[in-house]
Amino acid sequence: MPTSTFEDIAAGTPDLDDLATRNETWLASLAAAADVEACLAVILDWDRARREFETWSNLVDLRFHQVTTDSAAIADRDLSDQLSPRWTELEVAMKRSLIAHPLRGQLEDSLGAQVFALWEVDVLAFDPALKDDLVREAKLGGEYTSLLAGAELSFAGETLNLSTLTKYRVHADRDTRHDAERVHWDWFASNGEQLDRIYGDLVSLRTQMARQLGYENFIELGYKRMLRIDYGREAVERFRAQVREHVVPLARRLAEQQAATLGVDQLMAWDEPVRDPAGNPAPQGDHDWMMARAREMFDDMGSGLGEFFRLMDSGGFLDLKSRSGKAGGGFCTNFPTHGMPFVYANFNGTKGDVEVFTHEIGHAFQTYSSRKQRMVDTVWPTMESCEVHSMSLEFLTWPHMEKFFGDDAERFRKVHLAQSLTFLPYGTAVDHFQHEVYSRPEATAAERHEMWREMEKTYLPWRQWGDLPYAAKGGRWQAQQHVFGSPFYYIDYVLAQTCALQFLGRSRHDEAEAMAAYVALCGRGGEAPFQQLVRSAGLVSPFDEGCLAAVVNEAQELLGL
Ligand code: ZN
């Protein structure tokens, strides 16, 4: 039963020595199990322990984000970082034992084949011998995050950080945008050596780990870490070719149209975030006003969304206001012992508030809908499937945008769609770049910057950096956190957006049908791999020939191009 309030969510600090002893007992019981029932009893006991660990570590992470200056929250988060590798090692031992179990066939009949497929990929990506390297990798990732978080920029008489500078980078006044963009890239230029060193170290370390596991380079290991089961590198390469053929020409036309709308001769990089001379549309009220509109919207949408949102709202499972000491960003986390999610954001009065909100509620609704999955492994699907739920809800809420934007709603929808389409080539460039980097791990920093320049020429051919030399010479990728911290994650957003755009098309023709398919997909959680999940929702897999061409046609029609 879901708990009614966030206050009720509690999880004791894990005792790793105790868990190690229990792990030994589980392993011994599995080895001795004479039938499926005996195995399942062990597996379900193990699953309960995993849910408890996950609830604790998600809670600790959330509390740290909420009050980054709280010493108890900091200490708990450090403890979590310390305990995680050892817990992973224990989990991997269980997974190894299960995938090699003589009763595996019957266990698959009971638990589904997908958990076994996930465990198989997982054990190939982890080796206890790599534990120290993994800690080093996390440390380097943390170095990047701290370096960026510590940026102090002077602008318009204020001291800003990279995130608060954003409002000037998307400002309606062109000179302001340009000046803000210059301050942004000047910071990257003066920290370029550090950033190149951190990334160089990450690339060497990841390559070394991959080779230790017997792979030629990090690419294959990167795919395994992303738990990709029903597609590989060749499918992604074919997808990229489709992006170049069908999406880049449309995005180029959108850039031309944007230049005309803005009344500029040449669309410069600092013009790209703004699609209207009046500035982008913004929600017409504050946080409390938006929550009232959200309740009306989800009630109107039906399909259980209204009840779900009230449960989140009245139970205290939302933290959306910005405040000092609260970490930036937006995300959804969950507490698998209680079946409840939590949505975290930092509203700043821009249209992004509505986008982040509907996106994260999409994740939350999915993980709530699939909370009764038997194994914790499939409460969430793999990342590209996760982003289908979130990005699709951004589009499925379109008919209700008048509530937030009033007469500006149509303008919001057009901007949202144009940005979603332009994102496809950008996201693909980020992914392609990483394939280049990891297939030539010995490349110099300058060569890596040249690789990114090539990506911009291929996927973003309209981009003009003007008098911003650092970005013009190929430094843009250093502002993309995923390149450092989550290798090969980025294409997941592109694949998911391709699916979300299909939901948009369907909801324009038959809203009820699209909602029903969406809700059913959310309920399946991660019980199947990506392509099976999307096909079961009546979507075309992004890897199928013709998928992107059809998506682009539909979007062109919507934009009246
Ligand atoms: Zn997301």
Short mmCIF file of C-alpha atoms in Angstrom, two decimals, residues 264-534:
data_model
loop_
_atom_site.label_atom_id
_atom_site.label_comp_id
_atom_site.label_asym_id
_atom_site.label_seq_id
_atom_site.Cartn_x
_atom_site.Cartn_y
_atom_site.Cartn_z
CA VAL A 264 18.31 39.04 -37.59
CA ASP A 265 20.38 38.54 -40.78
CA GLN A 266 22.36 35.73 -39.31
CA LEU A 267 21.24 33.49 -36.46
CA MET A 268 24.14 33.45 -33.98
CA ALA A 269 24.72 30.85 -31.25
CA TRP A 270 23.42 33.33 -28.63
CA ASP A 271 20.16 33.72 -30.57
CA GLU A 272 19.39 30.01 -30.62
CA PRO A 273 17.67 29.74 -27.19
CA VAL A 274 15.15 32.49 -28.08
CA ARG A 275 12.45 31.98 -30.67
CA ASP A 276 10.45 35.16 -30.36
CA PRO A 277 11.51 38.84 -30.33
CA ALA A 278 9.26 39.28 -27.28
CA GLY A 279 11.19 36.53 -25.47
CA ASN A 280 9.93 33.03 -24.75
CA PRO A 281 6.46 32.63 -23.16
CA ALA A 282 6.43 32.28 -19.36
CA PRO A 283 3.88 30.79 -16.91
CA GLN A 284 1.47 33.44 -15.66
CA GLY A 285 1.67 32.82 -11.92
CA ASP A 286 3.86 31.67 -9.03
CA HIS A 287 4.44 28.22 -7.57
CA ASP A 288 1.17 27.96 -5.62
CA TRP A 289 -0.82 29.22 -8.59
CA MET A 290 0.90 26.63 -10.81
CA MET A 291 0.05 23.83 -8.37
CA ALA A 292 -3.63 24.81 -8.50
CA ARG A 293 -3.51 24.78 -12.33
CA ALA A 294 -1.71 21.41 -12.26
CA ARG A 295 -4.45 19.87 -10.09
CA GLU A 296 -7.10 21.06 -12.56
CA MET A 297 -5.07 19.81 -15.51
CA PHE A 298 -4.49 16.30 -14.15
CA ASP A 299 -8.13 16.01 -13.04
CA ASP A 300 -9.19 16.92 -16.58
CA MET A 301 -6.79 14.39 -18.10
CA GLY A 302 -8.30 11.45 -16.17
CA SER A 303 -6.62 8.01 -16.42
CA GLY A 304 -5.79 8.16 -12.70
CA LEU A 305 -3.46 11.14 -13.14
CA GLY A 306 -5.64 13.41 -10.98
CA GLU A 307 -5.68 11.01 -8.02
CA PHE A 308 -1.99 10.36 -8.43
CA PHE A 309 -1.09 14.04 -8.46
CA ARG A 310 -3.18 14.73 -5.34
CA LEU A 311 -1.37 11.88 -3.57
CA MET A 312 1.99 13.45 -4.46
CA ASP A 313 0.89 16.97 -3.57
CA SER A 314 -0.93 16.33 -0.30
CA GLY A 315 1.64 13.74 0.82
CA GLY A 316 4.56 16.16 0.51
CA PHE A 317 6.23 14.30 -2.37
CA LEU A 318 6.98 17.52 -4.29
CA ASP A 319 9.76 20.05 -3.68
CA LEU A 320 9.67 22.52 -6.54
CA LYS A 321 10.56 25.95 -5.15
CA SER A 322 14.05 27.39 -5.42
CA ARG A 323 15.71 28.40 -2.16
CA SER A 324 19.19 29.10 -0.91
CA GLY A 325 21.23 26.03 0.02
CA LYS A 326 19.11 23.83 -2.25
CA ALA A 327 21.04 22.16 -5.09
CA GLY A 328 20.13 23.07 -8.67
CA GLY A 329 18.43 20.87 -11.26
CA GLY A 330 15.29 18.78 -11.45
CA PHE A 331 14.81 15.03 -11.07
CA CYS A 332 12.46 12.30 -9.95
CA THR A 333 13.50 9.70 -7.40
CA ASN A 334 11.55 6.91 -5.71
CA PHE A 335 11.25 4.87 -2.53
CA PRO A 336 10.68 1.28 -3.65
CA THR A 337 9.81 0.03 -0.15
CA HIS A 338 6.76 2.31 -0.16
CA GLY A 339 5.97 2.50 -3.88
CA MET A 340 6.09 6.31 -3.87
CA PRO A 341 8.10 8.69 -6.05
CA PHE A 342 9.37 12.20 -5.25
CA VAL A 343 9.71 15.12 -7.67
CA TYR A 344 12.41 17.75 -7.15
CA ALA A 345 12.81 20.97 -9.12
CA ASN A 346 13.88 24.61 -8.88
CA PHE A 347 11.20 26.83 -10.38
CA ASN A 348 12.60 30.08 -11.81
CA GLY A 349 9.59 31.63 -13.55
CA THR A 350 10.47 30.52 -17.10
CA LYS A 351 8.60 28.15 -19.42
CA GLY A 352 11.20 25.59 -18.33
CA ASP A 353 9.26 25.25 -15.05
CA VAL A 354 6.28 23.80 -16.89
CA GLU A 355 8.52 21.57 -19.03
CA VAL A 356 10.54 20.23 -16.09
CA PHE A 357 7.37 19.75 -14.05
CA THR A 358 5.44 17.75 -16.66
CA HIS A 359 8.63 15.81 -17.52
CA GLU A 360 9.36 14.75 -13.93
CA ILE A 361 5.69 13.98 -13.19
CA GLY A 362 5.87 11.64 -16.20
CA HIS A 363 8.73 9.75 -14.53
CA ALA A 364 6.89 9.79 -11.21
CA PHE A 365 3.62 8.49 -12.68
CA GLN A 366 5.49 5.68 -14.42
CA THR A 367 7.37 4.47 -11.36
CA TYR A 368 4.17 4.71 -9.27
CA SER A 369 2.22 2.76 -11.92
CA SER A 370 4.82 -0.04 -11.97
CA ARG A 371 5.46 -0.16 -8.20
CA LYS A 372 4.04 -3.68 -8.00
CA GLN A 373 6.64 -5.18 -10.36
CA ARG A 374 7.93 -8.27 -8.58
CA MET A 375 11.61 -7.39 -8.77
CA VAL A 376 13.02 -3.96 -7.94
CA ASP A 377 15.09 -4.21 -11.15
CA THR A 378 12.02 -3.59 -13.31
CA VAL A 379 10.22 -0.87 -11.34
CA TRP A 380 12.14 1.54 -13.59
CA PRO A 381 12.92 0.54 -17.17
CA THR A 382 16.31 1.25 -18.75
CA MET A 383 17.00 4.95 -19.36
CA GLU A 384 15.86 5.35 -22.98
CA SER A 385 12.49 3.83 -22.01
CA CYS A 386 12.28 5.99 -18.86
CA GLU A 387 12.62 9.13 -20.93
CA VAL A 388 9.74 8.05 -23.16
CA HIS A 389 7.38 8.36 -20.18
CA SER A 390 8.66 11.79 -19.18
CA MET A 391 9.05 13.38 -22.61
CA SER A 392 5.68 12.00 -23.75
CA LEU A 393 3.83 13.57 -20.83
CA GLU A 394 5.33 16.93 -21.84
CA PHE A 395 3.41 16.51 -25.13
CA LEU A 396 0.30 14.79 -23.77
CA THR A 397 -0.33 17.81 -21.51
CA TRP A 398 -0.27 20.18 -24.54
CA PRO A 399 -4.08 20.60 -24.78
CA HIS A 400 -4.02 22.02 -21.22
CA MET A 401 -1.25 24.58 -21.64
CA GLU A 402 -3.78 27.46 -21.70
CA LYS A 403 -4.02 26.96 -17.93
CA PHE A 404 -0.38 27.97 -17.51
CA PHE A 405 0.26 30.30 -20.45
CA GLY A 406 -3.18 31.78 -21.24
CA ASP A 407 -3.16 33.35 -24.72
CA ASP A 408 0.52 32.46 -25.06
CA ALA A 409 -0.23 28.71 -25.01
CA GLU A 410 -0.03 28.26 -28.78
CA ARG A 411 3.23 30.19 -28.83
CA PHE A 412 4.53 27.87 -26.07
CA ARG A 413 3.55 24.75 -28.04
CA LYS A 414 5.33 25.98 -31.19
CA VAL A 415 8.52 26.84 -29.28
CA HIS A 416 8.41 23.56 -27.36
CA LEU A 417 8.06 21.55 -30.57
CA ALA A 418 10.76 23.48 -32.43
CA GLN A 419 13.18 23.02 -29.53
CA SER A 420 12.32 19.33 -29.25
CA LEU A 421 13.11 18.83 -32.94
CA THR A 422 16.34 20.83 -32.81
CA PHE A 423 17.37 18.76 -29.81
CA LEU A 424 17.48 15.57 -31.94
CA PRO A 425 20.60 16.53 -33.97
CA TYR A 426 22.28 18.10 -30.93
CA GLY A 427 21.75 14.99 -28.81
CA THR A 428 22.97 12.78 -31.65
CA ALA A 429 26.10 14.92 -31.98
CA VAL A 430 26.86 14.46 -28.27
CA ASP A 431 26.57 10.69 -28.69
CA HIS A 432 28.56 10.51 -31.94
CA PHE A 433 31.31 12.64 -30.38
CA GLN A 434 31.75 10.14 -27.55
CA HIS A 435 32.07 7.27 -30.04
CA GLU A 436 34.88 9.21 -31.72
CA VAL A 437 36.57 9.96 -28.40
CA TYR A 438 36.49 6.40 -27.05
CA SER A 439 37.54 4.81 -30.33
CA ARG A 440 40.66 7.04 -30.28
CA PRO A 441 41.46 7.24 -26.56
CA GLU A 442 45.02 8.42 -27.23
CA ALA A 443 43.88 11.60 -29.00
CA THR A 444 45.14 14.92 -27.62
CA ALA A 445 42.86 17.53 -26.09
CA ALA A 446 43.16 19.68 -29.23
CA GLU A 447 42.16 16.69 -31.38
CA ARG A 448 39.08 16.17 -29.20
CA HIS A 449 38.04 19.77 -29.69
CA GLU A 450 38.49 19.25 -33.43
CA MET A 451 36.25 16.13 -33.21
CA TRP A 452 33.48 18.26 -31.67
CA ARG A 453 33.88 20.90 -34.40
CA GLU A 454 33.29 18.15 -36.95
CA MET A 455 30.12 17.13 -35.08
CA GLU A 456 28.81 20.69 -35.18
CA LYS A 457 29.51 20.92 -38.92
CA THR A 458 27.63 17.66 -39.48
CA TYR A 459 24.67 17.93 -37.12
CA LEU A 460 24.34 21.67 -36.41
CA PRO A 461 25.54 23.21 -39.70
CA TRP A 462 23.77 26.53 -39.01
CA ARG A 463 25.72 27.20 -35.81
CA GLN A 464 27.76 30.43 -35.80
CA TRP A 465 29.95 31.23 -32.80
CA GLY A 466 31.02 34.65 -34.08
CA ASP A 467 33.48 36.33 -31.74
CA LEU A 468 33.46 33.57 -29.10
CA PRO A 469 36.77 31.82 -29.87
CA TYR A 470 36.69 29.05 -27.26
CA ALA A 471 33.35 27.68 -28.44
CA ALA A 472 34.25 28.36 -32.09
CA LYS A 473 37.32 26.13 -31.71
CA GLY A 474 35.23 23.20 -30.48
CA GLY A 475 34.84 23.72 -26.71
CA ARG A 476 31.03 23.46 -26.51
CA TRP A 477 30.98 19.82 -25.34
CA GLN A 478 32.64 20.76 -22.05
CA ALA A 479 29.39 22.32 -20.83
CA GLN A 480 27.52 19.02 -21.32
CA GLN A 481 27.70 17.25 -17.98
CA HIS A 482 26.74 13.83 -19.40
CA VAL A 483 29.92 13.71 -21.50
CA PHE A 484 31.95 13.64 -18.29
CA GLY A 485 29.67 11.87 -15.82
CA SER A 486 27.40 9.53 -17.82
CA PRO A 487 29.11 8.25 -20.96
CA PHE A 488 26.79 7.14 -23.78
CA TYR A 489 23.68 8.21 -21.85
CA TYR A 490 22.79 11.06 -24.19
CA ILE A 491 21.37 9.11 -27.15
CA ASP A 492 18.71 7.80 -24.76
CA TYR A 493 17.03 11.23 -24.78
CA VAL A 494 17.10 11.29 -28.58
CA LEU A 495 15.56 7.82 -28.90
CA ALA A 496 12.93 8.72 -26.31
CA GLN A 497 12.11 12.04 -27.99
CA THR A 498 11.54 10.13 -31.24
CA CYS A 499 8.94 8.06 -29.39
CA ALA A 500 7.43 11.04 -27.53
CA LEU A 501 6.90 12.85 -30.86
CA GLN A 502 4.92 9.83 -32.03
CA PHE A 503 2.69 10.12 -28.96
CA LEU A 504 2.18 13.78 -29.84
CA GLY A 505 1.02 12.85 -33.35
CA ARG A 506 -1.31 10.18 -32.01
CA SER A 507 -2.85 12.43 -29.37
CA ARG A 508 -3.64 15.02 -32.07
CA HIS A 509 -5.70 12.36 -33.85
CA ASP A 510 -7.18 10.57 -30.84
CA GLU A 511 -6.33 11.90 -27.40
CA ALA A 512 -8.11 9.13 -25.46
CA GLU A 513 -6.37 6.39 -27.44
CA ALA A 514 -2.93 7.97 -26.93
CA MET A 515 -3.53 8.39 -23.18
CA ALA A 516 -4.67 4.78 -22.80
CA ALA A 517 -1.54 3.52 -24.58
CA TYR A 518 0.64 5.80 -22.45
CA VAL A 519 -0.88 4.63 -19.16
CA ALA A 520 -0.52 0.97 -20.17
CA LEU A 521 3.14 1.56 -21.09
CA CYS A 522 3.81 3.20 -17.70
CA GLY A 523 2.32 0.18 -15.91
CA ARG A 524 4.76 -2.17 -17.64
CA GLY A 525 7.73 -0.43 -16.01
CA GLY A 526 10.87 -2.19 -17.17
CA GLU A 527 9.49 -5.69 -17.66
CA ALA A 528 10.77 -5.76 -21.26
CA PRO A 529 13.67 -4.20 -23.19
CA PHE A 530 13.28 -0.88 -25.02
CA GLN A 531 12.08 -1.91 -28.48
CA GLN A 532 9.62 -4.45 -27.09
CA LEU A 533 8.18 -1.85 -24.73
CA VAL A 534 7.70 0.82 -27.38
#
